[in-house]
Coordinates of C-alpha atoms in Angstrom, one line a residue:
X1 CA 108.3 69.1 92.1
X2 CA 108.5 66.8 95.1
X3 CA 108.3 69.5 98.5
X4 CA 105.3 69.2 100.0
X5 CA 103.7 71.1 102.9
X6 CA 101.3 69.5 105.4
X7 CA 99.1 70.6 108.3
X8 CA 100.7 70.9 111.9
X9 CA 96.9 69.8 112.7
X10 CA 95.5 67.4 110.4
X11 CA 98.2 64.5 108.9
X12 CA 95.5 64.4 105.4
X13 CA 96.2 68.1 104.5
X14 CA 98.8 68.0 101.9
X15 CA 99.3 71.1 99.3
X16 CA 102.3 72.2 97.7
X17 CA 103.9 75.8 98.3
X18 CA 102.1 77.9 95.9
X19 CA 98.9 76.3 97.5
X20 CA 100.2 76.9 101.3
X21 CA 101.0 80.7 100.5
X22 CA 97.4 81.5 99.4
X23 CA 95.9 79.7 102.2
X24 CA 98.2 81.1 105.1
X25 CA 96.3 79.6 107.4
X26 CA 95.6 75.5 107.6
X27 CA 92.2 74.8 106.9
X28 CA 92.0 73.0 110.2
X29 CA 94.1 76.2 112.1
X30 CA 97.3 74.3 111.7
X31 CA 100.4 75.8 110.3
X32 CA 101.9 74.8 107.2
X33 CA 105.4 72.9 107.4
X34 CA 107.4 71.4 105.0
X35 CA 107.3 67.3 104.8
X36 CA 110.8 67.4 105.1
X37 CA 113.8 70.2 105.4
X38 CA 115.7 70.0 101.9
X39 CA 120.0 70.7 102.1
X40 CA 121.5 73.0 100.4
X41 CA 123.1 71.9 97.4
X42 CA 125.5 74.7 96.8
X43 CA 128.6 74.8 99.0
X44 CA 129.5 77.0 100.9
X45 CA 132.5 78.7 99.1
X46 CA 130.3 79.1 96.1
X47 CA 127.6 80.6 98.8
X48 CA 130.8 83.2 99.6
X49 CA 130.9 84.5 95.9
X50 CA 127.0 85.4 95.6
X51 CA 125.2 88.4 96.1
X52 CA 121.8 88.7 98.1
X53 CA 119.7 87.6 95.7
X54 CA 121.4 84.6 94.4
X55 CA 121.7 83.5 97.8
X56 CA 118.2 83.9 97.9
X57 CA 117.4 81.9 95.1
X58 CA 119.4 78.8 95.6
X59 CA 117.5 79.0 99.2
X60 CA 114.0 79.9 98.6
X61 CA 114.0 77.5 94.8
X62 CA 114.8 74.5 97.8
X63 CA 111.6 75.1 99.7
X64 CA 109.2 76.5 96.7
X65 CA 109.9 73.5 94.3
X66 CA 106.6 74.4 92.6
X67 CA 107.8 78.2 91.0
X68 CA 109.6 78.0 88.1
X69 CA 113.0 79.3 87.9
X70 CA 111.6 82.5 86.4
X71 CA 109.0 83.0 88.1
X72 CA 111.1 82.9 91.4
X73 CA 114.1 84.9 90.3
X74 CA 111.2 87.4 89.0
X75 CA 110.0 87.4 92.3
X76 CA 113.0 87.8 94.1
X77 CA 114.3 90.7 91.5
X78 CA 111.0 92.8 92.4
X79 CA 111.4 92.6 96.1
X80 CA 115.1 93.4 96.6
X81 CA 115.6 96.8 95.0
X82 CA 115.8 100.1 95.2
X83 CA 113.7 99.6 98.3
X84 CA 116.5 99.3 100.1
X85 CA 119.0 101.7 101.0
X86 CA 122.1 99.3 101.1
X87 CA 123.0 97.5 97.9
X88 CA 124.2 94.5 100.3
X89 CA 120.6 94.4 101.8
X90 CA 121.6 92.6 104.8
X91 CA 125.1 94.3 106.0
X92 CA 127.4 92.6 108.8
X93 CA 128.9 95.1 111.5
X94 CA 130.9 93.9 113.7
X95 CA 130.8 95.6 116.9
X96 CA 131.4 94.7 120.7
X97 CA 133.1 90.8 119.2
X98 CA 129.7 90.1 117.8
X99 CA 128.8 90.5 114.0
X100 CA 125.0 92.1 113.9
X101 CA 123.4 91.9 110.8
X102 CA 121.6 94.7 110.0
X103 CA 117.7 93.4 108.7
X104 CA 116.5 97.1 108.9
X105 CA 117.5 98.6 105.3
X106 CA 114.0 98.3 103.6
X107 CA 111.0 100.7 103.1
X108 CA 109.7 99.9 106.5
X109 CA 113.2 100.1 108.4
X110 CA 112.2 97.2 110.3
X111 CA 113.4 92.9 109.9
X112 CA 109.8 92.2 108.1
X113 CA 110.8 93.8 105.1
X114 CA 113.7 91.1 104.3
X115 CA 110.3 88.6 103.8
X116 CA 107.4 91.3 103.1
X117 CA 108.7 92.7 100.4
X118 CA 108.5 89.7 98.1
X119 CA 105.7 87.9 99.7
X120 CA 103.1 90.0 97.3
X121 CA 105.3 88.8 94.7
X122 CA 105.0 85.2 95.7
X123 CA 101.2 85.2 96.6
X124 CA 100.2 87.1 93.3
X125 CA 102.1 84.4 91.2
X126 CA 100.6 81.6 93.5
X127 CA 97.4 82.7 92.6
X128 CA 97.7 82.9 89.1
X129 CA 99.7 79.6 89.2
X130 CA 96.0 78.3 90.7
X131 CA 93.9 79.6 88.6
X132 CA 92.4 81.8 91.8
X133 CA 90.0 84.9 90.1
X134 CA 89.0 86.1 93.8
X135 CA 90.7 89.0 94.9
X136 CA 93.0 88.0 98.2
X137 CA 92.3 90.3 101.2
X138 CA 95.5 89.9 103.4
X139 CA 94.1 89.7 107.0
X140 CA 97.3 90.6 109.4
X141 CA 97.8 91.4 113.4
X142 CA 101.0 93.1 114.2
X143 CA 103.0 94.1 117.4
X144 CA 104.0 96.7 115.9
X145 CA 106.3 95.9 112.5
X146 CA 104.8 93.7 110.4
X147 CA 101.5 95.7 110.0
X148 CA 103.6 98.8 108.5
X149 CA 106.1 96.4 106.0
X150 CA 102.8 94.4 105.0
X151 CA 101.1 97.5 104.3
X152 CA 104.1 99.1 101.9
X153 CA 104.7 95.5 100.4
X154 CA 100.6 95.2 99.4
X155 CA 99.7 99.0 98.9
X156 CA 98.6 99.3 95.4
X157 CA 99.5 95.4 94.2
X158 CA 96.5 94.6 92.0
X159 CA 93.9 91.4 93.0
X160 CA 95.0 92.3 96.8
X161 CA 93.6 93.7 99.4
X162 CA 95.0 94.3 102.9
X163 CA 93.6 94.7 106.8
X164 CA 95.9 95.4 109.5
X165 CA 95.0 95.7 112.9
X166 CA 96.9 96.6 115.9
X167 CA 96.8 96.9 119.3
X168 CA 95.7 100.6 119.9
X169 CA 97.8 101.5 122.7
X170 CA 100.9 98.7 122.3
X171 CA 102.9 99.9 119.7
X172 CA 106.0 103.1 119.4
X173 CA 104.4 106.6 118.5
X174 CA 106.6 105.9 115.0
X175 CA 105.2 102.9 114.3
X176 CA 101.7 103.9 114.6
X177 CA 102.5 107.3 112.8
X178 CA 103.9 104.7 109.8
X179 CA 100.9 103.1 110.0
X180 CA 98.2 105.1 109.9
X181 CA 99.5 107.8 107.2
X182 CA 100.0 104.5 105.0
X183 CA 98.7 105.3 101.5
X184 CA 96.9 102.9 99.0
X185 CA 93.1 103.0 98.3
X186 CA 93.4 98.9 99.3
X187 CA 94.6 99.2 102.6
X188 CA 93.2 99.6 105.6
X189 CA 94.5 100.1 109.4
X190 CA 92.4 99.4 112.3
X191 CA 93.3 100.0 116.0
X192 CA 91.9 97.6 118.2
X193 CA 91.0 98.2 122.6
X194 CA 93.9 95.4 123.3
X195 CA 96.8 93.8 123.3
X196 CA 99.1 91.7 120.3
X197 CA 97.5 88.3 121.6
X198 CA 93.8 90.0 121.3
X199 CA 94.5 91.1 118.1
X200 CA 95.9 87.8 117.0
X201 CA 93.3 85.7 118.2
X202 CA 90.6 87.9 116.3
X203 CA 92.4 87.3 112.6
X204 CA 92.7 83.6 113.5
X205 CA 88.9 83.7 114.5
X206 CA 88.1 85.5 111.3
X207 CA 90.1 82.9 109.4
X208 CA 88.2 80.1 111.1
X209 CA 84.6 81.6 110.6
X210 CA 83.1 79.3 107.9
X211 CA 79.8 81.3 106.9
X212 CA 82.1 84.3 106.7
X213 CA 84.4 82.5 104.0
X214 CA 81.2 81.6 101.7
X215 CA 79.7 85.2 102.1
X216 CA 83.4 86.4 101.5
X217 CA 83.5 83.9 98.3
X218 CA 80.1 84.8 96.8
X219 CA 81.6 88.3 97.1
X220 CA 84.8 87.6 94.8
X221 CA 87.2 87.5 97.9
X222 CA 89.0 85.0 100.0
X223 CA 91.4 85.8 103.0
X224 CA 95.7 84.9 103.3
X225 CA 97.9 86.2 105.7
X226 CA 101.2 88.2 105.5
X227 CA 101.9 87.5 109.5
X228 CA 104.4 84.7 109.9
X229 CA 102.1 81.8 110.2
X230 CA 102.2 81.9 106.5
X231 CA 105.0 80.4 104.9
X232 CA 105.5 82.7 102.2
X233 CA 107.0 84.7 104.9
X234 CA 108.9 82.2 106.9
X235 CA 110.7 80.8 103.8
X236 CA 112.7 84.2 103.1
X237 CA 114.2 84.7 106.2
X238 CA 116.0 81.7 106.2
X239 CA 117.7 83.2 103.4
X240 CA 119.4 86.0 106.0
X241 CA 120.7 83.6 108.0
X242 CA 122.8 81.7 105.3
X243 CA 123.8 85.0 104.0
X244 CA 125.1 86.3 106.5
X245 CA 127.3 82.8 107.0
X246 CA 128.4 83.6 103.5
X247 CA 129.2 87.5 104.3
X248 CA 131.9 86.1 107.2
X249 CA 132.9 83.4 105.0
X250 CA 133.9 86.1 102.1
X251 CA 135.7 88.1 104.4
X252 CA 137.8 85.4 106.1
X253 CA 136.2 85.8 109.4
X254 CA 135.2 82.2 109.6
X255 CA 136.6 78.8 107.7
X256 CA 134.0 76.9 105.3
X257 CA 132.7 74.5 108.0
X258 CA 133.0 76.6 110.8
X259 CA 130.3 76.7 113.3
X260 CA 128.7 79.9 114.2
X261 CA 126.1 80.8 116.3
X262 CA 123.0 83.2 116.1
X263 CA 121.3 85.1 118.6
X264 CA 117.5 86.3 117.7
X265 CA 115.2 88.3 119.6
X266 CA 112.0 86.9 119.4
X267 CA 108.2 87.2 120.7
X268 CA 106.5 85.3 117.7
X269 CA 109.2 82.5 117.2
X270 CA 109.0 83.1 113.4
X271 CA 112.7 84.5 112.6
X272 CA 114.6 82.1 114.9
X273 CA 112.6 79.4 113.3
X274 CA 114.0 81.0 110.2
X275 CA 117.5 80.1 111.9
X276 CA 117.0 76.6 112.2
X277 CA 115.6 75.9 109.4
X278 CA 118.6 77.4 108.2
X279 CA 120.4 75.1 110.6
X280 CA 118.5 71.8 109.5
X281 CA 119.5 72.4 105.6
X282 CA 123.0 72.4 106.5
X283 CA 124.0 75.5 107.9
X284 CA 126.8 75.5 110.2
X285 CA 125.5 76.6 113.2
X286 CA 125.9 76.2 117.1
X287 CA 123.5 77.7 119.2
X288 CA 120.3 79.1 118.4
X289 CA 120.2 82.1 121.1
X290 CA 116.7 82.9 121.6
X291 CA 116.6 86.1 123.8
X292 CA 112.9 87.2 125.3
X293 CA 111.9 90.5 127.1
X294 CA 110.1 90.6 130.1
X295 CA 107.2 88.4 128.4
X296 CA 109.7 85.8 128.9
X297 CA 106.7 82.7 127.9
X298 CA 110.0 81.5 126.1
X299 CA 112.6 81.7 128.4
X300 CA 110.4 79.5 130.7
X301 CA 109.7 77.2 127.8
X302 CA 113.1 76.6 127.1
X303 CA 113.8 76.2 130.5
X304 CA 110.7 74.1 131.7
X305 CA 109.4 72.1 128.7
X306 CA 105.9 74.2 129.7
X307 CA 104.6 76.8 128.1
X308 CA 102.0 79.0 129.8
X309 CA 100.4 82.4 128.9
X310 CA 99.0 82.4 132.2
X311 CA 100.6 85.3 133.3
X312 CA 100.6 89.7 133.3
X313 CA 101.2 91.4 130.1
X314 CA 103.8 93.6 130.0
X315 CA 104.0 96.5 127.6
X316 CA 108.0 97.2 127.2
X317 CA 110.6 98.9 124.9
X318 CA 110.4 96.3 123.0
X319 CA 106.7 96.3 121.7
X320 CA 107.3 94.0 119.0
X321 CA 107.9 91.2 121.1
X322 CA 105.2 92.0 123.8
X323 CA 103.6 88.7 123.0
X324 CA 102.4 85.9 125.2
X325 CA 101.0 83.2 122.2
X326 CA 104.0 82.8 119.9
X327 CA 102.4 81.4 117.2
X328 CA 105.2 79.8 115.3
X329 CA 106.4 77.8 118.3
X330 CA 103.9 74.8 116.7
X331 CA 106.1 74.3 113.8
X332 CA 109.0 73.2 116.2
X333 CA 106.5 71.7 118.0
X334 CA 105.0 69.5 115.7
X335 CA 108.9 68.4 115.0
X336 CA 110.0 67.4 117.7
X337 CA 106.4 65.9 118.4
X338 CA 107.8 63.3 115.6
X339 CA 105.7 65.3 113.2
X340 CA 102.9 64.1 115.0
X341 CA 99.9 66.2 114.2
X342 CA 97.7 64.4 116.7
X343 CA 100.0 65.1 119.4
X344 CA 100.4 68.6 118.5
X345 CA 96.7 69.0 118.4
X346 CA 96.4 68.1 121.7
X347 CA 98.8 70.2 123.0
X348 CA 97.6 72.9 121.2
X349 CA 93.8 72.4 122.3
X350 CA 95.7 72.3 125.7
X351 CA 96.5 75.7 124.9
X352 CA 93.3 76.8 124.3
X353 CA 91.9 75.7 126.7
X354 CA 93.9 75.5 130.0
X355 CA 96.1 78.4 128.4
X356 CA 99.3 76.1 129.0
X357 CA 101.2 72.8 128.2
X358 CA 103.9 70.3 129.1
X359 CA 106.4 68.6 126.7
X360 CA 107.6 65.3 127.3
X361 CA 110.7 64.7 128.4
X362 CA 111.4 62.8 124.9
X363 CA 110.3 66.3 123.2
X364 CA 112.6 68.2 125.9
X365 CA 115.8 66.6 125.2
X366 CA 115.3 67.6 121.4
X367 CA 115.9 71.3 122.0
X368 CA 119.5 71.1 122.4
X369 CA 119.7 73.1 119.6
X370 CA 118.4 76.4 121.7
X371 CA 119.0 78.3 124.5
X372 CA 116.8 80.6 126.2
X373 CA 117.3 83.9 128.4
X374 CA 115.4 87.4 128.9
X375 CA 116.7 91.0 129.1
X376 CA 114.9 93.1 131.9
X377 CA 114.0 96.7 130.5
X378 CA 116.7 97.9 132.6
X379 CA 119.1 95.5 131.5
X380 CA 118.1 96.4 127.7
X381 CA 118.7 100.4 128.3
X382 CA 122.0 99.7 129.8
X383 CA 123.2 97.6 126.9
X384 CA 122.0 100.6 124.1
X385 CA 124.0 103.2 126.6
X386 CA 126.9 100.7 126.7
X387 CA 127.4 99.9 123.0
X388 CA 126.9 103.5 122.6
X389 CA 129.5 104.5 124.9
X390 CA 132.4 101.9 123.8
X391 CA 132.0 102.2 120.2
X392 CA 129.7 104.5 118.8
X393 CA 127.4 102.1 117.4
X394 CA 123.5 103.0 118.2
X395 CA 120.9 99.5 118.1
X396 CA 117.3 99.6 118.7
X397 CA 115.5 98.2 121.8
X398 CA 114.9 94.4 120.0
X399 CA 118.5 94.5 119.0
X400 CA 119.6 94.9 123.0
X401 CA 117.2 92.6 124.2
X402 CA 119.3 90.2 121.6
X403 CA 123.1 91.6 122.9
X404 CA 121.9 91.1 126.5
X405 CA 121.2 87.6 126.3
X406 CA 124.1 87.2 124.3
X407 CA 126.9 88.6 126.3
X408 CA 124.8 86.2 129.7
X409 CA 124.9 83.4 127.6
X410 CA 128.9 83.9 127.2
X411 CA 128.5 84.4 130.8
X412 CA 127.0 81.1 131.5
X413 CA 129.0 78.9 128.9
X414 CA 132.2 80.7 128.3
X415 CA 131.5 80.0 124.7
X416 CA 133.6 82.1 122.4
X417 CA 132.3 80.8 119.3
X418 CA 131.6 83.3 116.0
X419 CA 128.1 84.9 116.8
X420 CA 125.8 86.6 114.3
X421 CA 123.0 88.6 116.1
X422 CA 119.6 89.9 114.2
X423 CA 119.4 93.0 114.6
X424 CA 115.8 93.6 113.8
X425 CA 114.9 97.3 113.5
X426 CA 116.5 100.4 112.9
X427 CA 117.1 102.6 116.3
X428 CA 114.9 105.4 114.3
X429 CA 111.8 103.3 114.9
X430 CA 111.7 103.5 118.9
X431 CA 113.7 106.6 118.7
X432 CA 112.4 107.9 122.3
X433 CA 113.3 104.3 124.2
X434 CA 116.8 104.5 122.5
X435 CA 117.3 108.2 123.2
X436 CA 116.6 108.0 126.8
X437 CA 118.2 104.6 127.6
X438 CA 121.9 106.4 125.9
X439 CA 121.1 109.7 128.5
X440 CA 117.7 110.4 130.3
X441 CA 118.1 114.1 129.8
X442 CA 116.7 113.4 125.6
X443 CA 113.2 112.8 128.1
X444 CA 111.7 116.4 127.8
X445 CA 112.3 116.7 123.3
X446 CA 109.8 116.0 120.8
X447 CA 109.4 112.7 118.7
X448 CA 111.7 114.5 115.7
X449 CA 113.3 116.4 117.7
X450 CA 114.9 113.3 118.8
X451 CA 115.3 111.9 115.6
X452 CA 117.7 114.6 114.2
X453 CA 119.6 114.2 117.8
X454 CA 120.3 110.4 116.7
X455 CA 121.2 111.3 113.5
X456 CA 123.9 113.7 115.0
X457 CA 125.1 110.9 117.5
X458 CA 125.2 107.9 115.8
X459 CA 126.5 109.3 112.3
X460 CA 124.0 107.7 110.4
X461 CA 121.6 110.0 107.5
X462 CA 117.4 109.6 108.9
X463 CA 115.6 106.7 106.9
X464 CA 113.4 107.5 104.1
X465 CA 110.8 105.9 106.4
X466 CA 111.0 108.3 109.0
X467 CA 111.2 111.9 106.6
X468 CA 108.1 110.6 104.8
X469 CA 105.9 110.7 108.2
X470 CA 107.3 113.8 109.7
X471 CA 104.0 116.0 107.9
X472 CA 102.4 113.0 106.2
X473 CA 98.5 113.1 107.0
X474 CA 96.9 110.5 109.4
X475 CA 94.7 108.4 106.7
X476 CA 93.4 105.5 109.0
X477 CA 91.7 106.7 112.4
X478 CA 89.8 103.5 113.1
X479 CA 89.7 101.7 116.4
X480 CA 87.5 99.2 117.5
X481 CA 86.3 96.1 119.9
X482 CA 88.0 93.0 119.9
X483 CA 84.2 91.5 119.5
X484 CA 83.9 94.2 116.3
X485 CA 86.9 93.1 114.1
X486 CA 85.0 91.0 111.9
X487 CA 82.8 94.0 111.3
X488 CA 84.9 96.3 110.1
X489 CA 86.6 93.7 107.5
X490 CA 83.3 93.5 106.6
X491 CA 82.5 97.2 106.1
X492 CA 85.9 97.4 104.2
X493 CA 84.6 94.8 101.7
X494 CA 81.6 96.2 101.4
X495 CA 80.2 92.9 102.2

């Protein structure tokens, strides 16, 4: 065992992965981030020649040094199942002279399921690994897809309990019906009067609340997180990305070496994180591609070297990355801070306080790696209608906001290297956006109405995911105050 994780806030906070899955959160509010980014020691042919999960275990055994070989292949076995609808898990289509790999095959039809489907299994066998006899109450805010996939991955997982709050009127009608008809007597969905960044800033407020934690303790529990700060999530997906490098090796679109490049859509800054880490244990990849909607914080990040929330919220097609505080930007910015955690704190408290901060130009020249752009919400509808139109194939609002800044980044660098693009969710989660971007006229039919219409145009059988909530029963009707989240955890405890 040598991989150890340490505090993007505090340089004395050391643990070892088991130990930075149950915390989630950094005692001090600090991320968790590996001491150093291990390379792959399997080559990339014999990459080729493996399925999903043993791609996922000669990844994920690199970054959790401290599970066992069974214990991590048991894991792994329990989350990629049946679950998914595509033995592959992660299928390649190539469409439009991009390759767009489908994350959207799991319970939840949605990219989180690729890491929330085994992070139970990793967070029940950290606990036992530490001896932990308090039940864990997963405390998660979601934009709109990680609340759902963290609910089917915990619902019914014994020692576990799980909260999941939203912003009340920012997510698709589908994802709040997936939500709130979610069954399992431990979870619990709570609509909050806000937005993503609200909801956000409550959970990490509840996880910094000290008395809370030693009332919480007497009481037999103790709080983690299945949002992407933890790095029980972040791990996983960084398995996608080398897959899918595998998938084009395989079938001779690329040469073992060959450089590639990926495009993400991002709000959070988790799953193109994902991508360089990826990239950083020896992954042949170009350009990281990160491609923002209209909250373009980002895009003027990458292009600035400041970062400022300071600006209008806009709800778009795209709720999922309707954020303005991307949380997992502090991992790369603790890098290229010279994994500094002084200097990050201080531009984090920066943050906090002033609502922005400035990069040096040291730290600037460092993001090489990445280039930024934004779709506009009419940019995003045209490229759905467009990809519909010239080959049939139907992607979901994320996924456009991703092909847009794709095909202006060819535009800007006449780059015609290989390109993998996440596709994130399935169109049958913002059914209504995609429906109307590919002809207006879909405007005036119901929610299912419009789901069967899809299934007619693009070919493609209705999810599981979305049958099951067609007459499934609203079980969670709460909505509260941001001031009253910590209160209703409570009166979920019982506490």
């Amino acid at each position: 065992m040598s991989l150890f994780y340490r505090s993007t806030r505090d340089d004395s906070v050391r643990v070892t992965a088991s130990q930075a899955i149950l915390k989630g959160l950094a005692p001090d509010g600090g991320l968790f981030v590996p001491e150093s980014i291990p390379s792959l020691d399997k080559s990339l042919e014999e990459l080729s020649k493996m399925s999903y999960k043993e791609v996922a275990y000669e990844v994920m055994k690199l970054m959790l040094d401290d599970f066992t070989e069974e214990e991590l292949k048991n894991c792994i076995d329990k989350a990629y199942d049946s679950k998914f609808d595509t033995e592959e898990i992660a299928p390649l289509v190539k469409a439009e002279g991009a390759y767009f790999l489908e994350l959207f095959h799991g319970a939840t039809i949605a990219f989180k399921d690729m890491a929330l489907s085994i992070l139970p299994h990793l967070l029940t066998t950290s606990a036992k690994k530490n001896d932990v006899k308090n039940e864990i109450v997963i405390l998660t805010a979601t934009s709109g897809d990680t609340g759902k996939a963290a609910l089917a991955g915990f619902a019914d997982v014994p020692g576990t309990r799980i909260v999941v709050f939203y912003p009340k009127n920012g997510v698709s009608p589908i994802q709040e019906k997936q939500m709130v008809t979610q069954k399992g007597a431990n979870t619990h969905v709570i609509g909050i009067k806000g937005n993503f960044d609200d909801a956000q800033t409550g959970v990490k407020n509840i996880f910094g609340d000290k008395e809370l934690e030693k009332v919480m303790n007497n009481a037999g529990f103790q709080f983690s997180s299945a949002n992407s700060i933890n790095i029980g999530r972040l791990v996983p997906q960084i398995v996608y990305y080398v897959y899918a490098y595998a998938r084009l090796l395989a079938n001779g679109e690329i040469k073992a070496g060959e450089k590639i490049n990926a495009v993400v859509p991002t709000g959070n800054f988790g799953n193109i994180l994902a991508a360089f880490y990826a990239k950083n244990m020896g992954l042949p990849i170009n350009k990281l591609i990160c491609a923002s909607n209209e909250n373009k914080v980002l895009y003027d990040f990458f292009t600035t070297g400041e970062y400022d929330r300071n600006r209008d919220f806009v709800l778009t097609t795209s709720p999922s990355m309707d954020i303005l505080i991307s949380s997992n930007l502090e991992r790369l910015i603790y890098r290229i801070a010279g994994n500094s955690a002084e200097k990050n704190s201080e531009l984090m408290a920066s943050l906090k306080e002033t609502g922005k901060y400035e990069i040096t130009a040291d730290m600037k020249a460092q993001l090489s790696d990445f280039y930024g752009n934004y779709a506009t919400e009419a940019e995003d509808a045209a490229t759905i209608k467009d990809l519909y139109e010239t080959c049939g194939y139907v992607i979901d609002t994320h996924t456009a906001v991703a092909a847009t800044v794709y095909n202006k980044y060819k535009a800007d660098t006449k780059d015609e290297t290989k390109t993998v693009i996440a596709s994130t969710a399935s169109p049958y989660k913002f059914t209504r956006s995609v429906m109307e971007a590919i002809d207006p006229k879909y405007a005036s039919m119901g929610d299912f109405e419009l789901v069967d219409k899809l299934s007619e145009l693009a070919k493609v059988k209705v999810p599981n995911a979305i049958e099951e909530i067609r007459t499934a029963p609203v079980l969670h009707n709460t909505v509260c105050e941001v001031s009253e989240m910590t209160n209703e955890v409570k009166k979920f405890l019982g506490i």
